[in-house]
Amino acid sequence: MLRKRPLTFPTDKSIRVIADTDCSCECDDQFCIAHMLMTPRFDMCGIIAEHYAEPDSEQKSYEEIKRVMSLMDVEDSGIKVLHGAKQAMVDIHTPVDSEGARFIVEEAMKDDSRPLFICGQAACTNIASAYLMEPRIARKVVVIWIGGRPYPEGGFEFNQNNDLNAVRVLFQSDLELWQVPFNVYTAMKISFFEMLNHVYPCGKIGEYLVKHTMEVSGGISENVIGSRGSDMSKGAAITSFGGELWSLGDSVCVGLMMNNTLGKFHMEKAPDELDNRGFYEWSGRKGREIRVYDTIDNRFIIQDMFEKFQFYFGKNEMK
């Protein structure tokens, strides 16, 4: 269990949280989950595994969630870990049934006055499926989605394109949606020397997160320059995937749930449609309004994470 805090956080200020995560896809999800679990305001109701662009990816995500919780010694905390969809939606009308989607509905429809935030850190299959199963959850939840490209063009983005139909459902729904597009979540830069100084010394979880991130970064540095870097100059590709830093994009969710003003946003008409490449399409811009973030206070969020790692897993004891 996590170390006991000397001060009790006011329970009337707590919010319920469900994380929907492709936790084994790379390495920012693990930092985000750990940060959530260390944040007193969050009543973590459940963590749901999402699929991504690999076979058995949902199962891998499920196992990685379990690993993170075990390394933090919170696997017996009562927080539910649930299986989600194993594949994308076939159309915008048919939900993918899973225990994760059903859990979202169950938790949303509870008689609880506290808000329920759903953090979409991946494809939106489980969230969209829950909405299609029970549209009344729209009155009960706030969805923060890490995904999509900037407006007005849009374009290919990993989370979005792993289930375009699910994103279409979210845009066309009446869910309260806060979108954090690619240009904003990639601003969550952290250097490896910051990780080595502030995370690596913090117990088994800190050592694992840093080692795993460096392994993932090494693979990307070697392999991606020839694919994603193909439309870049050689210098741009080498400095983009150079192995000195990483982006903790999913951790934007943590900051916005702590205080929604940790970033600047504007209200945007949701796209009427997405084409099959992920570009936004408009037919009169009659879509409902959603919140779209333009900036994020990345240094506050990252420093808050450092302080929590130090408090819960660092070697310095509070006097």
PDB file of C-alpha atoms in Angstrom:
ATOM      1  CA  MET A   1       0.000   0.000   0.000  1.00  0.00           C
ATOM      2  CA  LEU A   2       1.042   3.605  -0.507  1.00  0.00           C
ATOM      3  CA  ARG A   3       2.681   5.427   2.366  1.00  0.00           C
ATOM      4  CA  LYS A   4       0.238   7.198   4.662  1.00  0.00           C
ATOM      5  CA  ARG A   5       0.005  10.952   4.193  1.00  0.00           C
ATOM      6  CA  PRO A   6       0.332  13.257   7.233  1.00  0.00           C
ATOM      7  CA  LEU A   7      -2.662  15.281   6.036  1.00  0.00           C
ATOM      8  CA  THR A   8      -6.027  13.976   4.876  1.00  0.00           C
ATOM      9  CA  PHE A   9      -7.344  15.243   1.567  1.00  0.00           C
ATOM     10  CA  PRO A  10     -10.957  16.528   1.852  1.00  0.00           C
ATOM     11  CA  THR A  11     -13.208  13.733   0.619  1.00  0.00           C
ATOM     12  CA  ASP A  12     -15.831  16.217  -0.565  1.00  0.00           C
ATOM     13  CA  LYS A  13     -13.344  17.426  -3.190  1.00  0.00           C
ATOM     14  CA  SER A  14     -12.630  13.974  -4.581  1.00  0.00           C
ATOM     15  CA  ILE A  15     -13.602  12.933  -8.083  1.00  0.00           C
ATOM     16  CA  ARG A  16     -14.216   9.485  -9.477  1.00  0.00           C
ATOM     17  CA  VAL A  17     -11.842   8.392 -12.224  1.00  0.00           C
ATOM     18  CA  ILE A  18     -11.787   5.605 -14.811  1.00  0.00           C
ATOM     19  CA  ALA A  19      -8.668   5.268 -16.963  1.00  0.00           C
ATOM     20  CA  ASP A  20      -8.958   3.684 -20.414  1.00  0.00           C
ATOM     21  CA  THR A  21      -5.435   2.836 -21.500  1.00  0.00           C
ATOM     22  CA  ASP A  22      -3.318   0.991 -24.060  1.00  0.00           C
ATOM     23  CA  CYS A  23      -0.813   0.540 -21.268  1.00  0.00           C
ATOM     24  CA  SER A  24       1.681  -1.693 -23.087  1.00  0.00           C
ATOM     25  CA  CYS A  25       1.819   0.309 -26.321  1.00  0.00           C
ATOM     26  CA  GLU A  26       4.882   2.333 -25.312  1.00  0.00           C
ATOM     27  CA  CYS A  27       5.641   3.970 -21.968  1.00  0.00           C
ATOM     28  CA  ASP A  28       3.729   7.171 -21.213  1.00  0.00           C
ATOM     29  CA  ASP A  29       0.606   5.322 -20.059  1.00  0.00           C
ATOM     30  CA  GLN A  30       2.534   3.708 -17.214  1.00  0.00           C
ATOM     31  CA  PHE A  31       3.674   7.094 -15.901  1.00  0.00           C
ATOM     32  CA  CYS A  32       0.114   8.399 -16.153  1.00  0.00           C
ATOM     33  CA  ILE A  33      -1.372   5.446 -14.274  1.00  0.00           C
ATOM     34  CA  ALA A  34       1.264   5.735 -11.544  1.00  0.00           C
ATOM     35  CA  HIS A  35       0.599   9.483 -11.251  1.00  0.00           C
ATOM     36  CA  MET A  36      -3.143   8.894 -10.979  1.00  0.00           C
ATOM     37  CA  LEU A  37      -2.670   6.295  -8.257  1.00  0.00           C
ATOM     38  CA  MET A  38      -0.571   8.765  -6.226  1.00  0.00           C
ATOM     39  CA  THR A  39      -3.039  11.668  -6.503  1.00  0.00           C
ATOM     40  CA  PRO A  40      -5.224  12.032  -3.383  1.00  0.00           C
ATOM     41  CA  ARG A  41      -8.095  13.777  -5.146  1.00  0.00           C
ATOM     42  CA  PHE A  42      -8.723  10.812  -7.413  1.00  0.00           C
ATOM     43  CA  ASP A  43     -10.984   7.985  -6.342  1.00  0.00           C
ATOM     44  CA  MET A  44      -9.740   5.445  -8.862  1.00  0.00           C
ATOM     45  CA  CYS A  45     -12.780   3.342  -9.698  1.00  0.00           C
ATOM     46  CA  GLY A  46     -11.183   1.226 -12.398  1.00  0.00           C
ATOM     47  CA  ILE A  47      -8.545   0.919 -15.096  1.00  0.00           C
ATOM     48  CA  ILE A  48      -9.607  -0.567 -18.434  1.00  0.00           C
ATOM     49  CA  ALA A  49      -7.285  -2.120 -21.002  1.00  0.00           C
ATOM     50  CA  GLU A  50      -7.559  -0.881 -24.594  1.00  0.00           C
ATOM     51  CA  HIS A  51      -6.368  -2.425 -27.836  1.00  0.00           C
ATOM     52  CA  TYR A  52      -3.893  -0.862 -30.222  1.00  0.00           C
ATOM     53  CA  ALA A  53      -2.206  -1.788 -33.494  1.00  0.00           C
ATOM     54  CA  GLU A  54      -0.794  -5.185 -32.510  1.00  0.00           C
ATOM     55  CA  PRO A  55      -2.200  -8.711 -32.051  1.00  0.00           C
ATOM     56  CA  ASP A  56      -3.244  -9.468 -28.458  1.00  0.00           C
ATOM     57  CA  SER A  57      -2.667  -5.807 -27.611  1.00  0.00           C
ATOM     58  CA  GLU A  58      -5.594  -5.605 -25.200  1.00  0.00           C
ATOM     59  CA  GLN A  59      -4.266  -8.556 -23.201  1.00  0.00           C
ATOM     60  CA  LYS A  60      -0.788  -7.010 -23.164  1.00  0.00           C
ATOM     61  CA  SER A  61      -2.261  -3.754 -21.871  1.00  0.00           C
ATOM     62  CA  TYR A  62      -4.169  -5.622 -19.169  1.00  0.00           C
ATOM     63  CA  GLU A  63      -1.006  -7.360 -18.001  1.00  0.00           C
ATOM     64  CA  GLU A  64       0.967  -4.109 -18.023  1.00  0.00           C
ATOM     65  CA  ILE A  65      -1.631  -2.377 -15.841  1.00  0.00           C
ATOM     66  CA  LYS A  66      -1.295  -5.235 -13.385  1.00  0.00           C
ATOM     67  CA  ARG A  67       2.505  -4.945 -13.480  1.00  0.00           C
ATOM     68  CA  VAL A  68       2.449  -1.224 -12.677  1.00  0.00           C
ATOM     69  CA  MET A  69       0.075  -1.754  -9.769  1.00  0.00           C
ATOM     70  CA  SER A  70       2.169  -4.623  -8.426  1.00  0.00           C
ATOM     71  CA  LEU A  71       5.370  -2.565  -8.557  1.00  0.00           C
ATOM     72  CA  MET A  72       3.554   0.161  -6.612  1.00  0.00           C
ATOM     73  CA  ASP A  73       2.218  -2.420  -4.127  1.00  0.00           C
ATOM     74  CA  VAL A  74      -1.385  -1.379  -4.742  1.00  0.00           C
ATOM     75  CA  GLU A  75      -2.656  -4.524  -6.452  1.00  0.00           C
ATOM     76  CA  ASP A  76      -4.822  -5.260  -3.381  1.00  0.00           C
ATOM     77  CA  SER A  77      -6.214  -1.726  -3.107  1.00  0.00           C
ATOM     78  CA  GLY A  78      -9.634  -2.637  -4.490  1.00  0.00           C
ATOM     79  CA  ILE A  79      -9.138  -0.726  -7.743  1.00  0.00           C
ATOM     80  CA  LYS A  80     -10.663  -2.794 -10.523  1.00  0.00           C
ATOM     81  CA  VAL A  81      -8.614  -3.755 -13.569  1.00  0.00           C
ATOM     82  CA  LEU A  82     -10.872  -4.719 -16.451  1.00  0.00           C
ATOM     83  CA  HIS A  83     -10.603  -6.179 -19.916  1.00  0.00           C
ATOM     84  CA  GLY A  84     -11.743  -3.946 -22.745  1.00  0.00           C
ATOM     85  CA  ALA A  85     -12.413  -4.378 -26.438  1.00  0.00           C
ATOM     86  CA  LYS A  86      -9.967  -6.509 -28.371  1.00  0.00           C
ATOM     87  CA  GLN A  87     -10.664  -4.764 -31.667  1.00  0.00           C
ATOM     88  CA  ALA A  88     -12.116  -1.578 -33.140  1.00  0.00           C
ATOM     89  CA  MET A  89     -15.798  -0.944 -33.797  1.00  0.00           C
ATOM     90  CA  VAL A  90     -17.105  -2.152 -37.164  1.00  0.00           C
ATOM     91  CA  ASP A  91     -19.405   0.880 -37.574  1.00  0.00           C
ATOM     92  CA  ILE A  92     -20.805   3.788 -35.575  1.00  0.00           C
ATOM     93  CA  HIS A  93     -23.876   1.886 -34.433  1.00  0.00           C
ATOM     94  CA  THR A  94     -22.509  -1.353 -32.973  1.00  0.00           C
ATOM     95  CA  PRO A  95     -20.752  -1.313 -29.595  1.00  0.00           C
ATOM     96  CA  VAL A  96     -17.985  -3.775 -28.787  1.00  0.00           C
ATOM     97  CA  ASP A  97     -19.159  -5.568 -25.671  1.00  0.00           C
ATOM     98  CA  SER A  98     -16.594  -5.919 -22.894  1.00  0.00           C
ATOM     99  CA  GLU A  99     -16.468  -5.895 -19.120  1.00  0.00           C
ATOM    100  CA  GLY A 100     -14.742  -2.520 -19.361  1.00  0.00           C
ATOM    101  CA  ALA A 101     -17.531  -0.886 -21.364  1.00  0.00           C
ATOM    102  CA  ARG A 102     -20.146  -2.376 -19.053  1.00  0.00           C
ATOM    103  CA  PHE A 103     -18.210  -1.087 -16.042  1.00  0.00           C
ATOM    104  CA  ILE A 104     -18.256   2.464 -17.426  1.00  0.00           C
ATOM    105  CA  VAL A 105     -22.045   2.268 -17.697  1.00  0.00           C
ATOM    106  CA  GLU A 106     -22.393   0.766 -14.227  1.00  0.00           C
ATOM    107  CA  GLU A 107     -20.188   3.381 -12.578  1.00  0.00           C
ATOM    108  CA  ALA A 108     -21.744   6.288 -14.474  1.00  0.00           C
ATOM    109  CA  MET A 109     -25.276   5.320 -13.521  1.00  0.00           C
ATOM    110  CA  LYS A 110     -24.518   5.040  -9.800  1.00  0.00           C
ATOM    111  CA  ASP A 111     -26.262   7.396  -7.411  1.00  0.00           C
ATOM    112  CA  ASP A 112     -23.124   9.387  -6.606  1.00  0.00           C
ATOM    113  CA  SER A 113     -22.979  13.179  -6.642  1.00  0.00           C
ATOM    114  CA  ARG A 114     -19.252  13.263  -7.366  1.00  0.00           C
ATOM    115  CA  PRO A 115     -18.292  13.783 -11.007  1.00  0.00           C
ATOM    116  CA  LEU A 116     -16.966  10.819 -12.988  1.00  0.00           C
ATOM    117  CA  PHE A 117     -14.055  11.520 -15.308  1.00  0.00           C
ATOM    118  CA  ILE A 118     -13.123   9.005 -17.989  1.00  0.00           C
ATOM    119  CA  CYS A 119      -9.582   9.372 -19.282  1.00  0.00           C
ATOM    120  CA  GLY A 120      -9.223   8.165 -22.851  1.00  0.00           C
ATOM    121  CA  GLN A 121      -5.508   7.515 -23.261  1.00  0.00           C
ATOM    122  CA  ALA A 122      -5.866   5.354 -26.367  1.00  0.00           C
ATOM    123  CA  ALA A 123      -8.432   4.361 -28.962  1.00  0.00           C
ATOM    124  CA  CYS A 124     -11.911   5.289 -27.731  1.00  0.00           C
ATOM    125  CA  THR A 125     -13.527   1.896 -28.327  1.00  0.00           C
ATOM    126  CA  ASN A 126     -14.529   1.200 -24.727  1.00  0.00           C
ATOM    127  CA  ILE A 127     -15.843   4.714 -24.109  1.00  0.00           C
ATOM    128  CA  ALA A 128     -17.832   4.897 -27.346  1.00  0.00           C
ATOM    129  CA  SER A 129     -19.213   1.403 -26.773  1.00  0.00           C
ATOM    130  CA  ALA A 130     -20.373   2.339 -23.280  1.00  0.00           C
ATOM    131  CA  TYR A 131     -22.180   5.375 -24.687  1.00  0.00           C
ATOM    132  CA  LEU A 132     -23.909   3.288 -27.360  1.00  0.00           C
ATOM    133  CA  MET A 133     -24.967   0.764 -24.709  1.00  0.00           C
ATOM    134  CA  GLU A 134     -26.411   3.482 -22.473  1.00  0.00           C
ATOM    135  CA  PRO A 135     -26.608   7.027 -23.911  1.00  0.00           C
ATOM    136  CA  ARG A 136     -27.808   8.385 -20.558  1.00  0.00           C
ATOM    137  CA  ILE A 137     -24.235   8.266 -19.263  1.00  0.00           C
ATOM    138  CA  ALA A 138     -23.672  11.515 -21.200  1.00  0.00           C
ATOM    139  CA  ARG A 139     -25.332  13.399 -18.343  1.00  0.00           C
ATOM    140  CA  LYS A 140     -23.050  11.751 -15.810  1.00  0.00           C
ATOM    141  CA  VAL A 141     -19.485  11.848 -17.136  1.00  0.00           C
ATOM    142  CA  VAL A 142     -16.708  14.028 -18.508  1.00  0.00           C
ATOM    143  CA  VAL A 143     -14.475  12.425 -21.138  1.00  0.00           C
ATOM    144  CA  ILE A 144     -10.888  13.627 -21.524  1.00  0.00           C
ATOM    145  CA  TRP A 145      -9.471  12.258 -24.753  1.00  0.00           C
ATOM    146  CA  ILE A 146      -5.800  12.326 -25.646  1.00  0.00           C
ATOM    147  CA  GLY A 147      -5.990  12.171 -29.412  1.00  0.00           C
ATOM    148  CA  GLY A 148      -6.631  13.728 -32.780  1.00  0.00           C
ATOM    149  CA  ARG A 149      -4.762  16.416 -34.694  1.00  0.00           C
ATOM    150  CA  PRO A 150      -5.143  20.218 -34.451  1.00  0.00           C
ATOM    151  CA  TYR A 151      -8.112  22.031 -35.965  1.00  0.00           C
ATOM    152  CA  PRO A 152      -9.344  22.659 -38.551  1.00  0.00           C
ATOM    153  CA  GLU A 153      -7.543  20.065 -40.686  1.00  0.00           C
ATOM    154  CA  GLY A 154      -7.096  17.015 -38.468  1.00  0.00           C
ATOM    155  CA  GLY A 155      -5.163  14.113 -39.942  1.00  0.00           C
ATOM    156  CA  PHE A 156      -3.588  10.834 -38.929  1.00  0.00           C
ATOM    157  CA  GLU A 157      -3.057  10.416 -35.202  1.00  0.00           C
ATOM    158  CA  PHE A 158      -2.305   7.091 -33.522  1.00  0.00           C
ATOM    159  CA  ASN A 159      -5.057   6.944 -30.894  1.00  0.00           C
ATOM    160  CA  GLN A 160      -7.685   8.316 -33.269  1.00  0.00           C
ATOM    161  CA  ASN A 161      -6.842   6.037 -36.167  1.00  0.00           C
ATOM    162  CA  ASN A 162      -6.880   2.910 -34.031  1.00  0.00           C
ATOM    163  CA  ASP A 163     -10.676   3.300 -34.028  1.00  0.00           C
ATOM    164  CA  LEU A 164     -12.072   6.018 -36.279  1.00  0.00           C
ATOM    165  CA  ASN A 165     -15.645   4.830 -35.728  1.00  0.00           C
ATOM    166  CA  ALA A 166     -15.291   5.281 -31.977  1.00  0.00           C
ATOM    167  CA  VAL A 167     -14.092   8.864 -32.462  1.00  0.00           C
ATOM    168  CA  ARG A 168     -17.026   9.508 -34.805  1.00  0.00           C
ATOM    169  CA  VAL A 169     -19.352   8.334 -32.031  1.00  0.00           C
ATOM    170  CA  LEU A 170     -17.751  10.678 -29.493  1.00  0.00           C
ATOM    171  CA  PHE A 171     -17.942  13.673 -31.821  1.00  0.00           C
ATOM    172  CA  GLN A 172     -21.594  12.991 -32.663  1.00  0.00           C
ATOM    173  CA  SER A 173     -22.625  12.211 -29.077  1.00  0.00           C
ATOM    174  CA  ASP A 174     -23.750  14.600 -26.348  1.00  0.00           C
ATOM    175  CA  LEU A 175     -20.927  13.553 -24.014  1.00  0.00           C
ATOM    176  CA  GLU A 176     -18.978  16.388 -22.406  1.00  0.00           C
ATOM    177  CA  LEU A 177     -15.706  16.012 -24.298  1.00  0.00           C
ATOM    178  CA  TRP A 178     -12.347  17.631 -23.605  1.00  0.00           C
ATOM    179  CA  GLN A 179      -9.983  16.903 -26.489  1.00  0.00           C
ATOM    180  CA  VAL A 180      -6.208  17.170 -26.099  1.00  0.00           C
ATOM    181  CA  PRO A 181      -4.791  17.001 -29.635  1.00  0.00           C
ATOM    182  CA  PHE A 182      -1.355  15.871 -30.782  1.00  0.00           C
ATOM    183  CA  ASN A 183       0.314  19.287 -30.754  1.00  0.00           C
ATOM    184  CA  VAL A 184      -0.622  19.745 -27.081  1.00  0.00           C
ATOM    185  CA  TYR A 185       0.033  16.320 -25.584  1.00  0.00           C
ATOM    186  CA  THR A 186       3.418  16.038 -27.286  1.00  0.00           C
ATOM    187  CA  ALA A 187       4.490  19.170 -25.370  1.00  0.00           C
ATOM    188  CA  MET A 188       4.747  17.016 -22.230  1.00  0.00           C
ATOM    189  CA  LYS A 189       8.501  16.586 -22.700  1.00  0.00           C
ATOM    190  CA  ILE A 190      10.698  15.058 -20.003  1.00  0.00           C
ATOM    191  CA  SER A 191      14.430  14.430 -20.324  1.00  0.00           C
ATOM    192  CA  PHE A 192      16.053  11.150 -19.363  1.00  0.00           C
ATOM    193  CA  PHE A 193      18.268  12.978 -16.890  1.00  0.00           C
ATOM    194  CA  GLU A 194      15.132  14.272 -15.169  1.00  0.00           C
ATOM    195  CA  MET A 195      13.905  10.686 -15.002  1.00  0.00           C
ATOM    196  CA  LEU A 196      17.251   9.457 -13.665  1.00  0.00           C
ATOM    197  CA  ASN A 197      17.336  12.134 -10.963  1.00  0.00           C
ATOM    198  CA  HIS A 198      13.687  12.204  -9.931  1.00  0.00           C
ATOM    199  CA  VAL A 199      12.057   8.873 -10.841  1.00  0.00           C
ATOM    200  CA  TYR A 200      14.718   6.154 -11.046  1.00  0.00           C
ATOM    201  CA  PRO A 201      15.638   6.327  -7.306  1.00  0.00           C
ATOM    202  CA  CYS A 202      11.982   5.891  -6.293  1.00  0.00           C
ATOM    203  CA  GLY A 203      11.552   2.207  -5.580  1.00  0.00           C
ATOM    204  CA  LYS A 204      10.802  -0.670  -7.896  1.00  0.00           C
ATOM    205  CA  ILE A 205       8.253   1.331  -9.859  1.00  0.00           C
ATOM    206  CA  GLY A 206      10.665   4.204 -10.515  1.00  0.00           C
ATOM    207  CA  GLU A 207      13.440   1.919 -11.693  1.00  0.00           C
ATOM    208  CA  TYR A 208      11.064  -0.003 -13.950  1.00  0.00           C
ATOM    209  CA  LEU A 209       9.534   3.086 -15.549  1.00  0.00           C
ATOM    210  CA  VAL A 210      12.880   4.625 -16.441  1.00  0.00           C
ATOM    211  CA  LYS A 211      14.460   1.416 -17.728  1.00  0.00           C
ATOM    212  CA  HIS A 212      11.368   0.587 -19.773  1.00  0.00           C
ATOM    213  CA  THR A 213      11.207   4.085 -21.261  1.00  0.00           C
ATOM    214  CA  MET A 214      14.850   3.966 -22.282  1.00  0.00           C
ATOM    215  CA  GLU A 215      14.323   0.572 -23.930  1.00  0.00           C
ATOM    216  CA  VAL A 216      11.300   1.818 -25.866  1.00  0.00           C
ATOM    217  CA  SER A 217      13.091   4.998 -26.866  1.00  0.00           C
ATOM    218  CA  GLY A 218      16.084   3.023 -28.095  1.00  0.00           C
ATOM    219  CA  GLY A 219      13.865   0.944 -30.359  1.00  0.00           C
ATOM    220  CA  ILE A 220      12.163   4.014 -31.767  1.00  0.00           C
ATOM    221  CA  SER A 221      15.462   5.785 -32.314  1.00  0.00           C
ATOM    222  CA  GLU A 222      16.698   2.839 -34.352  1.00  0.00           C
ATOM    223  CA  ASN A 223      13.543   1.908 -36.252  1.00  0.00           C
ATOM    224  CA  VAL A 224      11.262   4.898 -36.699  1.00  0.00           C
ATOM    225  CA  ILE A 225      13.643   7.173 -38.568  1.00  0.00           C
ATOM    226  CA  GLY A 226      13.105   4.988 -41.625  1.00  0.00           C
ATOM    227  CA  SER A 227       9.296   5.085 -41.367  1.00  0.00           C
ATOM    228  CA  ARG A 228       7.782   8.078 -39.563  1.00  0.00           C
ATOM    229  CA  GLY A 229      10.964   9.994 -40.258  1.00  0.00           C
ATOM    230  CA  SER A 230      10.805   9.362 -43.991  1.00  0.00           C
ATOM    231  CA  ASP A 231       9.174  12.719 -44.690  1.00  0.00           C
ATOM    232  CA  MET A 232      11.733  14.597 -42.579  1.00  0.00           C
ATOM    233  CA  SER A 233      15.206  15.812 -43.300  1.00  0.00           C
ATOM    234  CA  LYS A 234      17.956  13.613 -41.901  1.00  0.00           C
ATOM    235  CA  GLY A 235      18.769  16.179 -39.234  1.00  0.00           C
ATOM    236  CA  ALA A 236      15.136  16.538 -38.187  1.00  0.00           C
ATOM    237  CA  ALA A 237      14.651  12.773 -37.951  1.00  0.00           C
ATOM    238  CA  ILE A 238      17.786  12.224 -35.877  1.00  0.00           C
ATOM    239  CA  THR A 239      16.941  14.997 -33.410  1.00  0.00           C
ATOM    240  CA  SER A 240      13.277  13.931 -33.180  1.00  0.00           C
ATOM    241  CA  PHE A 241      14.108  10.377 -32.145  1.00  0.00           C
ATOM    242  CA  GLY A 242      17.487  10.951 -30.538  1.00  0.00           C
ATOM    243  CA  GLY A 243      16.941   9.135 -27.239  1.00  0.00           C
ATOM    244  CA  GLU A 244      17.489  12.091 -24.850  1.00  0.00           C
ATOM    245  CA  LEU A 245      13.849  12.694 -23.946  1.00  0.00           C
ATOM    246  CA  TRP A 246      10.313  11.357 -24.061  1.00  0.00           C
ATOM    247  CA  SER A 247       6.805  12.797 -24.123  1.00  0.00           C
ATOM    248  CA  LEU A 248       4.444  11.880 -21.277  1.00  0.00           C
ATOM    249  CA  GLY A 249       1.399  12.875 -23.294  1.00  0.00           C
ATOM    250  CA  ASP A 250      -1.166  10.862 -21.360  1.00  0.00           C
ATOM    251  CA  SER A 251      -0.291  12.648 -18.115  1.00  0.00           C
ATOM    252  CA  VAL A 252      -2.182  15.697 -19.381  1.00  0.00           C
ATOM    253  CA  CYS A 253      -5.247  13.868 -18.030  1.00  0.00           C
ATOM    254  CA  VAL A 254      -3.851  14.037 -14.501  1.00  0.00           C
ATOM    255  CA  GLY A 255      -3.216  17.759 -14.665  1.00  0.00           C
ATOM    256  CA  LEU A 256      -6.611  18.648 -16.106  1.00  0.00           C
ATOM    257  CA  MET A 257      -8.403  16.597 -13.460  1.00  0.00           C
ATOM    258  CA  MET A 258      -6.399  18.357 -10.742  1.00  0.00           C
ATOM    259  CA  ASN A 259      -7.384  21.730 -12.217  1.00  0.00           C
ATOM    260  CA  ASN A 260      -8.879  22.289 -15.644  1.00  0.00           C
ATOM    261  CA  THR A 261      -7.105  25.669 -15.938  1.00  0.00           C
ATOM    262  CA  LEU A 262      -3.673  24.025 -16.205  1.00  0.00           C
ATOM    263  CA  GLY A 263      -4.107  24.568 -19.916  1.00  0.00           C
ATOM    264  CA  LYS A 264      -5.708  27.106 -22.233  1.00  0.00           C
ATOM    265  CA  PHE A 265      -8.590  25.908 -24.369  1.00  0.00           C
ATOM    266  CA  HIS A 266     -11.198  27.080 -26.801  1.00  0.00           C
ATOM    267  CA  MET A 267     -14.635  25.781 -27.680  1.00  0.00           C
ATOM    268  CA  GLU A 268     -14.747  24.159 -31.109  1.00  0.00           C
ATOM    269  CA  LYS A 269     -17.504  22.742 -33.253  1.00  0.00           C
ATOM    270  CA  ALA A 270     -17.022  18.980 -33.339  1.00  0.00           C
ATOM    271  CA  PRO A 271     -16.271  17.690 -36.842  1.00  0.00           C
ATOM    272  CA  ASP A 272     -19.292  16.469 -38.756  1.00  0.00           C
ATOM    273  CA  GLU A 273     -17.276  13.520 -40.032  1.00  0.00           C
ATOM    274  CA  LEU A 274     -13.817  11.970 -40.221  1.00  0.00           C
ATOM    275  CA  ASP A 275     -12.491  10.608 -43.472  1.00  0.00           C
ATOM    276  CA  ASN A 276     -10.697   7.268 -43.466  1.00  0.00           C
ATOM    277  CA  ARG A 277      -7.338   8.972 -42.980  1.00  0.00           C
ATOM    278  CA  GLY A 278      -8.502  10.881 -39.919  1.00  0.00           C
ATOM    279  CA  PHE A 279      -8.969  14.311 -41.493  1.00  0.00           C
ATOM    280  CA  TYR A 280     -11.867  16.389 -40.172  1.00  0.00           C
ATOM    281  CA  GLU A 281     -14.758  17.014 -42.541  1.00  0.00           C
ATOM    282  CA  TRP A 282     -17.333  19.770 -42.296  1.00  0.00           C
ATOM    283  CA  SER A 283     -20.786  20.050 -43.824  1.00  0.00           C
ATOM    284  CA  GLY A 284     -21.925  23.411 -42.557  1.00  0.00           C
ATOM    285  CA  ARG A 285     -20.148  23.131 -39.164  1.00  0.00           C
ATOM    286  CA  LYS A 286     -23.353  22.248 -37.363  1.00  0.00           C
ATOM    287  CA  GLY A 287     -21.630  19.982 -34.852  1.00  0.00           C
ATOM    288  CA  ARG A 288     -22.009  20.426 -31.121  1.00  0.00           C
ATOM    289  CA  GLU A 289     -19.295  22.287 -29.200  1.00  0.00           C
ATOM    290  CA  ILE A 290     -16.444  20.481 -27.477  1.00  0.00           C
ATOM    291  CA  ARG A 291     -13.540  21.766 -25.400  1.00  0.00           C
ATOM    292  CA  VAL A 292     -10.218  21.633 -27.278  1.00  0.00           C
ATOM    293  CA  TYR A 293      -6.981  22.366 -25.429  1.00  0.00           C
ATOM    294  CA  ASP A 294      -4.395  24.626 -27.064  1.00  0.00           C
ATOM    295  CA  THR A 295      -1.681  24.623 -24.375  1.00  0.00           C
ATOM    296  CA  ILE A 296      -0.810  22.728 -21.209  1.00  0.00           C
ATOM    297  CA  ASP A 297       1.311  23.580 -18.153  1.00  0.00           C
ATOM    298  CA  ASN A 298       3.646  20.665 -18.689  1.00  0.00           C
ATOM    299  CA  ARG A 299       6.194  21.689 -16.060  1.00  0.00           C
ATOM    300  CA  PHE A 300       3.639  21.836 -13.256  1.00  0.00           C
ATOM    301  CA  ILE A 301       2.299  18.389 -14.111  1.00  0.00           C
ATOM    302  CA  ILE A 302       5.744  16.804 -14.394  1.00  0.00           C
ATOM    303  CA  GLN A 303       6.996  18.454 -11.183  1.00  0.00           C
ATOM    304  CA  ASP A 304       3.888  17.296  -9.327  1.00  0.00           C
ATOM    305  CA  MET A 305       4.621  13.753 -10.507  1.00  0.00           C
ATOM    306  CA  PHE A 306       8.242  14.035  -9.290  1.00  0.00           C
ATOM    307  CA  GLU A 307       7.119  15.231  -5.857  1.00  0.00           C
ATOM    308  CA  LYS A 308       4.634  12.397  -5.491  1.00  0.00           C
ATOM    309  CA  PHE A 309       7.209   9.780  -6.493  1.00  0.00           C
ATOM    310  CA  GLN A 310       9.577  11.268  -3.920  1.00  0.00           C
ATOM    311  CA  PHE A 311       6.943  11.302  -1.181  1.00  0.00           C
ATOM    312  CA  TYR A 312       5.619   7.791  -1.720  1.00  0.00           C
ATOM    313  CA  PHE A 313       8.704   5.950  -2.955  1.00  0.00           C
ATOM    314  CA  GLY A 314      11.746   8.153  -2.246  1.00  0.00           C
ATOM    315  CA  LYS A 315      14.268   7.460   0.496  1.00  0.00           C
ATOM    316  CA  ASN A 316      13.804  10.738   2.344  1.00  0.00           C
ATOM    317  CA  GLU A 317      11.551  10.339   5.354  1.00  0.00           C
ATOM    318  CA  MET A 318       9.336  13.170   6.501  1.00  0.00           C
ATOM    319  CA  LYS A 319      10.285  14.451   9.948  1.00  0.00           C
TER     320      LYS A 319
END
